[in-house]
Short mmCIF file of C-alpha atoms in Angstrom, two decimals:
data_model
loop_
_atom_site.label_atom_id
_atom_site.label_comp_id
_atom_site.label_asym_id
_atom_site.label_seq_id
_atom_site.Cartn_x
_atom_site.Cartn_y
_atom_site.Cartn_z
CA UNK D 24 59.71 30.14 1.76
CA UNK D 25 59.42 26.33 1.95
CA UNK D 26 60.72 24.59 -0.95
CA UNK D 27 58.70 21.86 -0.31
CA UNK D 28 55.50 23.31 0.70
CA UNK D 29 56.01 24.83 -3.02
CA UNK D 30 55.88 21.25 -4.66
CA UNK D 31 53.37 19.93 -2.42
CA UNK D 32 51.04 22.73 -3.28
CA UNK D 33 51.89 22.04 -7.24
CA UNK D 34 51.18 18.30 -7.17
CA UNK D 35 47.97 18.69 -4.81
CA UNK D 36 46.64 21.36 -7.72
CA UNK D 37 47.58 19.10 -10.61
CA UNK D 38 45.61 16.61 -8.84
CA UNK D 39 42.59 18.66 -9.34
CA UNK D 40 41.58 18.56 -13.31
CA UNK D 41 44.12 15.71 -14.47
CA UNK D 42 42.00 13.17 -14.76
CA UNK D 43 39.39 14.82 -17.16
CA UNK D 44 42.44 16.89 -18.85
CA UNK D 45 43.81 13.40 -19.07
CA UNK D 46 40.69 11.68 -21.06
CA UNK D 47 40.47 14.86 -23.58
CA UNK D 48 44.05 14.49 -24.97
CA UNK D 49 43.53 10.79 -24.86
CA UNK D 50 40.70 11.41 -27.51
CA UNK D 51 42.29 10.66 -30.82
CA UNK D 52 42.96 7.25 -29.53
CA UNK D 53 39.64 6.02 -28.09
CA UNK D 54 37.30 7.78 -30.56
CA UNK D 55 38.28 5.49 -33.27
CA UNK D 56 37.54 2.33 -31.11
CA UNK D 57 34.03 3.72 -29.37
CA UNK D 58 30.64 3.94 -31.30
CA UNK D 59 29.90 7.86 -30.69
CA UNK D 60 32.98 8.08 -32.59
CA UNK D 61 33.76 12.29 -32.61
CA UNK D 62 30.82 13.46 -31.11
CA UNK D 63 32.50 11.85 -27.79
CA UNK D 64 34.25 15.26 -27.05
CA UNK D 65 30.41 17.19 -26.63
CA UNK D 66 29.10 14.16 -25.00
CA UNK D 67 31.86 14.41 -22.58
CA UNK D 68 31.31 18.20 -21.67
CA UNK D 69 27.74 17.88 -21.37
CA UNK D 70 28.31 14.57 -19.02
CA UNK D 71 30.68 16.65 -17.05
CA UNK D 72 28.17 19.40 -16.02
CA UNK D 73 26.01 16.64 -14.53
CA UNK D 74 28.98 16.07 -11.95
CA UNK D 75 28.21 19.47 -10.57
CA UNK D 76 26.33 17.95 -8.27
CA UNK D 77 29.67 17.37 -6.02
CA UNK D 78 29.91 21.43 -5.92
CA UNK D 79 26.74 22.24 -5.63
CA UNK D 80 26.25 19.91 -2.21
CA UNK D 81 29.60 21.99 -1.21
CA UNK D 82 28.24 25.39 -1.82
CA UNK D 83 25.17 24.83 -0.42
CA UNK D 84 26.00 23.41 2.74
CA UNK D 85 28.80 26.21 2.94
CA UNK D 86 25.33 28.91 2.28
CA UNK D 87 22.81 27.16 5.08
CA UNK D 88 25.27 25.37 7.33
CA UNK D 89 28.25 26.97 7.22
CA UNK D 90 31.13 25.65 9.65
CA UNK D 91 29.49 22.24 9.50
CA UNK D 92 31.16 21.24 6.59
CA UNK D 93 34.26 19.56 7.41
CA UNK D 94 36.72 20.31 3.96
CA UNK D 95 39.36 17.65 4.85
CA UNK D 96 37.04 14.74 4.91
CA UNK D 97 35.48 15.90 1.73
CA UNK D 98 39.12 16.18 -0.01
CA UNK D 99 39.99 12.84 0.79
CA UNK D 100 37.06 11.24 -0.17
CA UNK D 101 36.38 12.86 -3.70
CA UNK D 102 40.26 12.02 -4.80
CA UNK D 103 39.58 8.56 -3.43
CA UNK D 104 37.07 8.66 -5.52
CA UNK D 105 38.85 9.71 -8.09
CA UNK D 106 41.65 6.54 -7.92
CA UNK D 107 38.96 4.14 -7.96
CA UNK D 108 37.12 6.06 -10.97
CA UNK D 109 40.45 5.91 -12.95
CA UNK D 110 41.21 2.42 -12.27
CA UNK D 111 37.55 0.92 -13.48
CA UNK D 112 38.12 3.49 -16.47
CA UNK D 113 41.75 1.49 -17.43
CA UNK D 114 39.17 -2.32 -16.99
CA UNK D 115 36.04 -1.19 -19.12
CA UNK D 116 36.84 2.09 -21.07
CA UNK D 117 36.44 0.01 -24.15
CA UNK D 118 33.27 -2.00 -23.24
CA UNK D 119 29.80 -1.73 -25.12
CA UNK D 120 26.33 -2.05 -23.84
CA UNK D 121 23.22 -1.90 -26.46
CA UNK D 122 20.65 0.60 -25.99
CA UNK D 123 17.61 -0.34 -27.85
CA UNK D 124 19.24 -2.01 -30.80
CA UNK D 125 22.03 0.90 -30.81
CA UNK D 126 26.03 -0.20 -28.95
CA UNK D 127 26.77 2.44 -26.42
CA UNK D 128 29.81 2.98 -24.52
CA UNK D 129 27.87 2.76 -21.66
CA UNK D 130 30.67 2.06 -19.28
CA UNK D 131 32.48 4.50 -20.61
CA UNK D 132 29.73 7.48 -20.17
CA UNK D 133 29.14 6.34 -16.51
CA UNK D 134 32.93 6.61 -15.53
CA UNK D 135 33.14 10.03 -17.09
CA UNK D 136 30.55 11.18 -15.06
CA UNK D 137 31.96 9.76 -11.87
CA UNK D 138 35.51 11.29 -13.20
CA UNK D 139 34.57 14.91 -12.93
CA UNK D 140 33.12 14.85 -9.79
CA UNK D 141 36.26 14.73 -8.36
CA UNK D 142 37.23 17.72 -10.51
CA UNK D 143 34.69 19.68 -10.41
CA UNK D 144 34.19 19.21 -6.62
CA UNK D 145 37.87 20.65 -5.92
CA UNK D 146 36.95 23.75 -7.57
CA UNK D 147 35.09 24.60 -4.21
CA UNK D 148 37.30 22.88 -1.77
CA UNK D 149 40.80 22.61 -3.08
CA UNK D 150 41.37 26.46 -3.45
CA UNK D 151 39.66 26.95 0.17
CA UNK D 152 41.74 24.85 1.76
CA UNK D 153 44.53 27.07 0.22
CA UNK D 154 43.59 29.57 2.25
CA UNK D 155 45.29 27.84 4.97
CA UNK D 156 48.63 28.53 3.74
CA UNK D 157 50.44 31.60 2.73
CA UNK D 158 49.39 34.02 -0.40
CA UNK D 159 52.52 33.53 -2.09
CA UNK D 160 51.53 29.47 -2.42
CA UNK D 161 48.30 30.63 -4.15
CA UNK D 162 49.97 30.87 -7.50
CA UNK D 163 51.96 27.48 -6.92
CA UNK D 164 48.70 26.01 -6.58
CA UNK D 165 47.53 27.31 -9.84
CA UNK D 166 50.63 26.44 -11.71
CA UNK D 167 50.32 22.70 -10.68
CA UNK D 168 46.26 22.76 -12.32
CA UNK D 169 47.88 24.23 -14.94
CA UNK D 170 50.23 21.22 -15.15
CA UNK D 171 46.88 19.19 -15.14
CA UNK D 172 46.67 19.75 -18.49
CA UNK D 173 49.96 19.85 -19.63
CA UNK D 174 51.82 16.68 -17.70
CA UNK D 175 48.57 14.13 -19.46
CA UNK D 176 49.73 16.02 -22.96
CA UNK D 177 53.05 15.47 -22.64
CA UNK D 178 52.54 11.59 -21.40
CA UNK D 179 50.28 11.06 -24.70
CA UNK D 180 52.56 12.22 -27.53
CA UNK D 181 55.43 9.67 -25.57
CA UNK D 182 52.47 7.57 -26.42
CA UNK D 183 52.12 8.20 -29.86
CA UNK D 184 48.03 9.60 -29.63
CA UNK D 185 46.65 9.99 -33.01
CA UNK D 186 49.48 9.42 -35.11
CA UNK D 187 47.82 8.96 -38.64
CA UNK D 188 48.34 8.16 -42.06
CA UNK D 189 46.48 8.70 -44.75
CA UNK D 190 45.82 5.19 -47.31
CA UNK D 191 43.88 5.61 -50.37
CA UNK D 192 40.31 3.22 -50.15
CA UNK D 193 40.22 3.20 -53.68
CA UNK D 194 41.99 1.86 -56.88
CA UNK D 195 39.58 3.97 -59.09
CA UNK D 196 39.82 7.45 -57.19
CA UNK D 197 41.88 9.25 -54.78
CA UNK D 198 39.54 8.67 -51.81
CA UNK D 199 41.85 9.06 -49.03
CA UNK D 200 40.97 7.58 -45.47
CA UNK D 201 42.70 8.23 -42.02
CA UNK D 202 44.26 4.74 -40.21
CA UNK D 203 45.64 4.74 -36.81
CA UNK D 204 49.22 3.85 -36.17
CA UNK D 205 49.82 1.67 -32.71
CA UNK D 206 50.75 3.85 -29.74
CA UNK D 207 53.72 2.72 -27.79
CA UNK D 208 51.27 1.97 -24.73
CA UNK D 209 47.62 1.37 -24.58
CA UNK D 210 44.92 3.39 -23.61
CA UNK D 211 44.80 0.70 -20.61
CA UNK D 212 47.85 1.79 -19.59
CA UNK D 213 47.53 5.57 -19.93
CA UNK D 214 44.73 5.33 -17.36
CA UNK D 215 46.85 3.64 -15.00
CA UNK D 216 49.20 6.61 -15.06
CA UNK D 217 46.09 9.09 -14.73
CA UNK D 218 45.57 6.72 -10.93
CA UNK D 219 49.11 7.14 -10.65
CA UNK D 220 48.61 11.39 -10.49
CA UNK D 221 45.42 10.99 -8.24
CA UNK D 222 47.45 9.01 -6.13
CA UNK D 223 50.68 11.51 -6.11
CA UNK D 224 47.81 14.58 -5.18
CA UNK D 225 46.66 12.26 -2.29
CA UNK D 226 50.08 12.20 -0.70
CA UNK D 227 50.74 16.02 -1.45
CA UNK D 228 47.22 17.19 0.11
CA UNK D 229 48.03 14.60 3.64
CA UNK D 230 52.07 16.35 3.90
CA UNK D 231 50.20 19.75 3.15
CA UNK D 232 48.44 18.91 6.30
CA UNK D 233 50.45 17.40 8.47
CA UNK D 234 54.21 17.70 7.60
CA UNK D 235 56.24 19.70 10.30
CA UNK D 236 57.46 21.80 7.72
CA UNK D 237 54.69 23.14 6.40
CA UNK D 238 53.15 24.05 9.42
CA UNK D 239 55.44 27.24 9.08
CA UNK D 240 54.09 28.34 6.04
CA UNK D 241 50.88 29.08 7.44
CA UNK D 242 49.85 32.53 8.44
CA UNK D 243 49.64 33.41 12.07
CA UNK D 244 45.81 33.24 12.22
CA UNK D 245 45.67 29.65 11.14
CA UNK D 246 47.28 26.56 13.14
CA UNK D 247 46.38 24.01 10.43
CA UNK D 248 43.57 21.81 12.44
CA UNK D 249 41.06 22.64 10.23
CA UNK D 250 39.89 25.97 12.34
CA UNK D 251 40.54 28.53 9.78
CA UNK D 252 36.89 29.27 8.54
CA UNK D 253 36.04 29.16 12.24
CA UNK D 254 38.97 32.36 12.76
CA UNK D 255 38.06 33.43 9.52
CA UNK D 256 34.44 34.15 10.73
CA UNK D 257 35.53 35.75 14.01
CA UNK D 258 37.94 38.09 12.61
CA UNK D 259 35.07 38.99 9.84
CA UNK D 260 34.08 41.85 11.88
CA UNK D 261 37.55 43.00 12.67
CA UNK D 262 38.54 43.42 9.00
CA UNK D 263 35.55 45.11 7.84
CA UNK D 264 36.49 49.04 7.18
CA UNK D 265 35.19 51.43 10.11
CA UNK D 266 31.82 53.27 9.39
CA UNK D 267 32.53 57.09 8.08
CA UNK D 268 30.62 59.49 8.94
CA UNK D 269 29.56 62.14 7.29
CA UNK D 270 27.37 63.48 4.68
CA UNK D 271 29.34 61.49 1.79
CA UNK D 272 27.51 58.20 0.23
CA UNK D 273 29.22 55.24 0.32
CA UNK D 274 28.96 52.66 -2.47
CA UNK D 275 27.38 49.81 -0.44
CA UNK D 276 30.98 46.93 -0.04
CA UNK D 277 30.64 43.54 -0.51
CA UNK D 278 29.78 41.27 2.24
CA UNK D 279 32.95 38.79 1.56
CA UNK D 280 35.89 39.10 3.95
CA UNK D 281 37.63 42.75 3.69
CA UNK D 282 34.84 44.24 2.21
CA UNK D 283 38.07 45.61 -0.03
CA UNK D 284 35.58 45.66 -3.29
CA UNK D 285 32.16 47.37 -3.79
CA UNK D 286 29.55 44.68 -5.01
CA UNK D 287 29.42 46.01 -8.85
CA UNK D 288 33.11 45.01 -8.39
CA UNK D 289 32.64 41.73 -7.31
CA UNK D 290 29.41 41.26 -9.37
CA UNK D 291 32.34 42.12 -12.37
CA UNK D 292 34.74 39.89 -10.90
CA UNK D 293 32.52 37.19 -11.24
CA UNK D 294 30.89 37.89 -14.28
CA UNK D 295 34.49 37.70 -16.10
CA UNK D 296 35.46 34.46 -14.01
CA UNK D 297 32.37 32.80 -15.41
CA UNK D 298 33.05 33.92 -19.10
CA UNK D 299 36.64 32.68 -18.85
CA UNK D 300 35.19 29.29 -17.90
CA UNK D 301 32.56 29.13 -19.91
CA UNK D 302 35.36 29.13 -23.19
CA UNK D 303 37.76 27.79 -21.57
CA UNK D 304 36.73 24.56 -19.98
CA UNK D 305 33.51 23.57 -22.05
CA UNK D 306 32.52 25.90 -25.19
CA UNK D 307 35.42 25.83 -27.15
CA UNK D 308 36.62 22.05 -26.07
CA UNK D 309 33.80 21.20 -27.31
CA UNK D 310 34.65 21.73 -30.97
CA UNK D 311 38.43 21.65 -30.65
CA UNK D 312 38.47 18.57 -32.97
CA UNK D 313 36.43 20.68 -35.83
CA UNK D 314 38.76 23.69 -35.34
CA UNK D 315 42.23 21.90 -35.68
CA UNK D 316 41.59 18.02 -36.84
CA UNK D 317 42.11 19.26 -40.18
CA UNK D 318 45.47 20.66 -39.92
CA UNK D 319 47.30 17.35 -39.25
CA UNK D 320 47.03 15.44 -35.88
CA UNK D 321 49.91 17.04 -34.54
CA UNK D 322 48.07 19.98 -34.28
CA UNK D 323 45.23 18.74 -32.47
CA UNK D 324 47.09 17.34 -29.90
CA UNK D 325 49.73 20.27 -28.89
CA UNK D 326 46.29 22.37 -28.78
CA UNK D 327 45.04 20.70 -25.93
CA UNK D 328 46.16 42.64 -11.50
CA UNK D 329 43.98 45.10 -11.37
CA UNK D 330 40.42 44.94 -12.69
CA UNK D 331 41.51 46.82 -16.04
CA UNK D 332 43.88 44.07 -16.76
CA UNK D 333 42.30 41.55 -16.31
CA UNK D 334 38.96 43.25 -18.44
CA UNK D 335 41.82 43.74 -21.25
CA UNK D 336 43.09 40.38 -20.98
CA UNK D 337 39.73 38.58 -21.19
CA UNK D 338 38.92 40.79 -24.15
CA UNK D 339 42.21 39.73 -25.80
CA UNK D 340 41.61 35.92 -25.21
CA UNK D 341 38.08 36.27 -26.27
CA UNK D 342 39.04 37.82 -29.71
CA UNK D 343 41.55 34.15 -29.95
CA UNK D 344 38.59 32.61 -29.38
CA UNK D 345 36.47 34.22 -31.93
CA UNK D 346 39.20 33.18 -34.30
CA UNK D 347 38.95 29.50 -33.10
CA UNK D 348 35.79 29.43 -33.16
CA UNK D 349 35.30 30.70 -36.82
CA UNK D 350 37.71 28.36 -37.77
CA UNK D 351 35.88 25.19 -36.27
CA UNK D 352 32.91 26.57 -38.29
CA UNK D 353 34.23 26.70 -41.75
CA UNK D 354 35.83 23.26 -40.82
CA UNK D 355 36.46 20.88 -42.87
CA UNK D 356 38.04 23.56 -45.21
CA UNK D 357 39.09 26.47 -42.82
CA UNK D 358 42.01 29.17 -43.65
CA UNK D 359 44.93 27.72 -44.46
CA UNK D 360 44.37 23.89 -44.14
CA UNK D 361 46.85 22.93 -46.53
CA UNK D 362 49.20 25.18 -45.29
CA UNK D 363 51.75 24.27 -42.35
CA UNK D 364 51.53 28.18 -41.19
CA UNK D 365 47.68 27.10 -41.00
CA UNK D 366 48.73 24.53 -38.36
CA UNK D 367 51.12 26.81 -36.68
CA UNK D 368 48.41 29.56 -36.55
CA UNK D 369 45.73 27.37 -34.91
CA UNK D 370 48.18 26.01 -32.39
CA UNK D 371 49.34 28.95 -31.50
CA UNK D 372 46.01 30.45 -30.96
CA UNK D 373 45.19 27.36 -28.17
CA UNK D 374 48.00 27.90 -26.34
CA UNK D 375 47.77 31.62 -26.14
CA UNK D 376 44.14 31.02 -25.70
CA UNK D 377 44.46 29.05 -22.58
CA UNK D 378 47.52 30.74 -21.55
CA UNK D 379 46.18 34.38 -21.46
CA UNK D 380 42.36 33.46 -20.09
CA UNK D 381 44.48 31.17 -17.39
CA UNK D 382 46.34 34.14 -15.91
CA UNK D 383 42.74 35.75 -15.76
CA UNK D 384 41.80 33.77 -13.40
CA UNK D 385 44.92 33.66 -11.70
CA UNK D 386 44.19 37.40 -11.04
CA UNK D 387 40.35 36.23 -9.82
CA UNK D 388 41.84 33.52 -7.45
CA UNK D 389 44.27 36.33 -5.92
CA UNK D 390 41.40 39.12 -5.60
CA UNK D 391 39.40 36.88 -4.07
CA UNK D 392 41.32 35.15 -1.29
CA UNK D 393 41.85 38.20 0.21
CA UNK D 394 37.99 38.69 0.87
CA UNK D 395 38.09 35.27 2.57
CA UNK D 396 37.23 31.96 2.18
CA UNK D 397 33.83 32.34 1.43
CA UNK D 398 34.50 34.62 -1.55
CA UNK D 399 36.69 31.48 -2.91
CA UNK D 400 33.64 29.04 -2.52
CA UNK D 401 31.51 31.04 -4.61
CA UNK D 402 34.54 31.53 -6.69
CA UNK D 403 34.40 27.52 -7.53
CA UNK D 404 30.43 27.38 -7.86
CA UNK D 405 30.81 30.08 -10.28
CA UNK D 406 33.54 28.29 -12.45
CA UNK D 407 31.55 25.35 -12.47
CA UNK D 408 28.46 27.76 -13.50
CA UNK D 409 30.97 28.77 -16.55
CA UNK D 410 31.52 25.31 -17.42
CA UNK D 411 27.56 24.36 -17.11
CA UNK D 412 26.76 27.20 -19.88
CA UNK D 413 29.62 26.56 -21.99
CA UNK D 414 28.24 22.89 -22.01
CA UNK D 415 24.81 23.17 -22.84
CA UNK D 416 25.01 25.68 -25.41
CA UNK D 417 27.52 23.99 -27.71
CA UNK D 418 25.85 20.09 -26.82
CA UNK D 419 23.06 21.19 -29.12
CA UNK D 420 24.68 22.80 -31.93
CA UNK D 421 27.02 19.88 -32.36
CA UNK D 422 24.83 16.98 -31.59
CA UNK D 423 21.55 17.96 -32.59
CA UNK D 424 21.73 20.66 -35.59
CA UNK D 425 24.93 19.94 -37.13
CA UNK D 426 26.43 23.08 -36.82
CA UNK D 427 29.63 21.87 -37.36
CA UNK D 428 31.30 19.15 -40.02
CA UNK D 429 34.47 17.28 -39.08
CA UNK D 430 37.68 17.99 -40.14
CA UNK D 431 39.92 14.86 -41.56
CA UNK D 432 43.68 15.53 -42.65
CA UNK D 433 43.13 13.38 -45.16
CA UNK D 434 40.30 15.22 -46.73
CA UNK D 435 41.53 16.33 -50.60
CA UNK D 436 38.51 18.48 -50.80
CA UNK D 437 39.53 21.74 -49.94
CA UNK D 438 42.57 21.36 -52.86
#
C-alpha cells in the first residue's frame, strides 16, 4: 500500500467538514462579540440544512441523469468555494447589519450558509469519488473527516477559545459574571487557517487524481479518468447473483451494486445511518453549550461490522446521548456542576459519543461501497437527511419555547 495515497486520502477527507467543525469550536470566542449571542449554535444548524441544496442538485441529477454528472468538476468547484467562503468569513465575521431596528450578524449568517455547502455537498461526492481507489483507503478517508473536527479543536485551545474568569459585578452581592480573556490570535486569524485546510484538501484531491503513484492504488476496473460509474454500470449486471430456481422464495435484493443485502437490510442500514446523523451532526450540537457550559469552559471545548454491531453500537451511543441530553435540560444546575468528576463525566460522554456513533458509520460507509457507487450517493443524501431532522427539531425548542436555560460557570446558584 501507498504511503502517500494514505495521506492524500486523509487530508482530502479532513477537507470535507473542517470548515463548519472549525466555526463550532470557534464559538466561545465570537458569541460574546455577535448580537444572537448563544442562540448562534441553533441558528447555525438550522442555517446549515438550508445548504442542502448542494446535495440535493447531486442526488438528483445522479437519480434522472445519471452519468451526466461529471464528480471532478463538482469537487473542485464546491472546495473553491469553500476558500473563498472562508476568506470573506476572516473580513466580515464580525460585521452588523440592522434588521428592522434589531443588529444582525447578517454577514455572518450569509457566510455560514455558503460554508456548508461545501460540506454538505462532499457528503455525496467526496466518498464516491473514493470508490475510485482501493477499499482499504476507505477508512483513511474517514479518519481524515474525523480529523475535521479534531485538527480546528486542537488549533483553538493553542488559541486560548473561551478562557474565562469569573469577576464579581457587585460590591453589595456576590453576583458573579463571566469576562473573556484575549486569545493568543484572533478570530481573523483562525479563519485564515480554516482557508489554509481547504486549500491543503485542494492539493490532496488534484495528486489523488493525477499523481503517478496513486494510479496503482486503484482497482483493476478503474483507470482513474473519471470512467468508473460508467464500468460501474456495465459490470452491474455481472455482479448481480444468478437467478435460482426452484420452488424456494427469495427475499426480493436490493437494486444497489452486488445486490449482497435484501432491501429490509438496506432500508435498516439507512435508517441507522440517518439516526447517527441526526445526533451527531445537528440534534445534540445544538445544545452542546447548555449540556457542558456549566462545567467550566474547558469542558465545553474538549467536547467538541456486521449489522448486529453496528445495531448494538448505535444503541450504546444513543443511551450517551440520552445522558447528554438530560443533562443540557436540567442545565444551568445539572448533576454534578460543582464537581470536577461532573466535568470529567460530560467530557467523557462527547468523546465517546462521537467516537462510538463515528465508527457506526464507518461500518455504513464500508457496507455500502461494496454495493457500488450509487449506494454511496444515497448514503450522503441520507446523512444530510439526518442532519436536516436533527436541525429542525431542536431550532424550535431552543429558539422559540425555551426549552433550555444556559449554563454559566460562574453561576453560584446551584451552591
Amino acid at each position: 500500500m501507498s504511503i502517500l495515497t494514505h495521506v492524500l486520502a486523509g487530508l482530502f477527507g479532513m477537507g470535507s467538514w473542517v470548515t463548519i467543525c472549525g466555526l463550532w469550536v470557534e464559538l466561545p470566542l465570537i458569541v460574546p462579540q455577535v448580537p444572537e449571542g448563544w442562540y448562534l449554535p441553533s441558528y447555525i444548524s438550522i442555517i446549515v440544512q438550508l445548504a442542502n441544496i448542494g446535495p440535493l442538485f447531486v442526488t438528483l441529477m445522479h437519480r434522472f441523469h445519471p452519468g451526466k454528472l461529471n464528480e471532478t468538476a463538482v469537487i473542485y468547484f464546491i472546495v473553491g468555494f469553500g476558500i473563498l467562503a472562508s476568506l470573506f468569513l476572516a473580513f466580515f465575521w464580525s460585521e452588523t447589519v440592522v434588521v428592522q431596528g434589531v443588529e444582525r450578524s447578517v454577514p455572518l449568517l450569509l457566510l455560514i450558509f455558503f460554508i456548508p455547502i461545501v460540506d454538505c455537498t462532499s457528503s455525496v461526492t467526496f466518498l464516491p469519488f473514493m470508490m475510485q481507489l482501493k477499499a482499504e483507503y476507505l477508512m483513511t478517508y474517514y479518519v481524515g473527516e474525523g480529523l475535521s473536527g479534531l485538527v480546528p479543536a486542537l488549533v483553538a485551545m493553542v488559541q486560548g477559545v473561551g478562557v474565562v474568569e469569573c469577576v464579581n459585578a457587585s460590591q453589595n452581592a456576590n453576583y458573579f459574571v463571566p469576562r473573556y480573556q484575549p486569545a493568543i490570535f484572533s478570530v481573523e486569524d483562525y479563519f485564515f487557517f480554516l482557508m489554509a485546510m481547504m486549500v491543503v484538501c485542494l492539493v490532496a484531491f488534484i495528486l489523488l487524481k493525477y499523481h503517478p503513484a496513486v494510479k496503482h492504488e486503484r482497482p483493476n476496473n478503474i483507470n482513474g479518468n473519471g470512467d468508473s460509474i460508467l464500468r460501474w454500470k456495465n459490470k452491474k449486471s455481472e455482479q448481480k447473483p444468478m437467478m435460482r430456481f426452484g420452488k424456494a422464495i427469495q427475499k426480493p435484493r436490493s437494486t444497489f451494486g452486488t445486490g449482497k443485502h435484501t432491501w429490509m437490510q438496506v432500508i435498516y442500514i439507512y435508517i441507522i445511518l440517518a439516526w447517527v446523523t441526526t445526533l451527531t451532526n445537528t440534534g445534540l450540537p445544538s445544545v452542546q453549550s447548555y449540556s457542558c457550559l456549566q462545567y467550566g469552559d474547558q469542558a465545553y471545548h474538549w467536547s467538541a461490522g456486521s449489522l448486529v454491531l453496528m445495531g448494538l453500537l448505535t444503541s450504546i451511543g444513543s443511551l450517551i446521548g440520552v445522558y447528554i441530553m438530560g443533562m443540557a435540560m436540567m442545565s444551568p444546575c445539572p448533576l454534578l456542576v460543582n464537581e470536577t468528576s461532573g466535568a470529567v463525566i460530560i467530557v467523557l460522554a462527547w468523546f465517546f459519543f462521537i467516537f462510538i456513533l463515528s465508527y457506526v458509520k464507518v461500518i455504513v460507509a464500508v457496507i455500502l461501497r461494496d454495493e457500488g457507487h450509487s449506494a454511496l450517493v444515497w448514503c450522503g443524501a441520507v446523512v444530510q437527511l439526518g442532519s436536516m431532522l436533527g436541525a429542525v427539531t431542536m431550532f424550535p425548542l431552543v429558539n422559540i419555547y425555551d426549552f433550555f436555560t444556559s449554563g454559566d460557570q460562574c453561576n453560584t446558584n446551584c451552591l
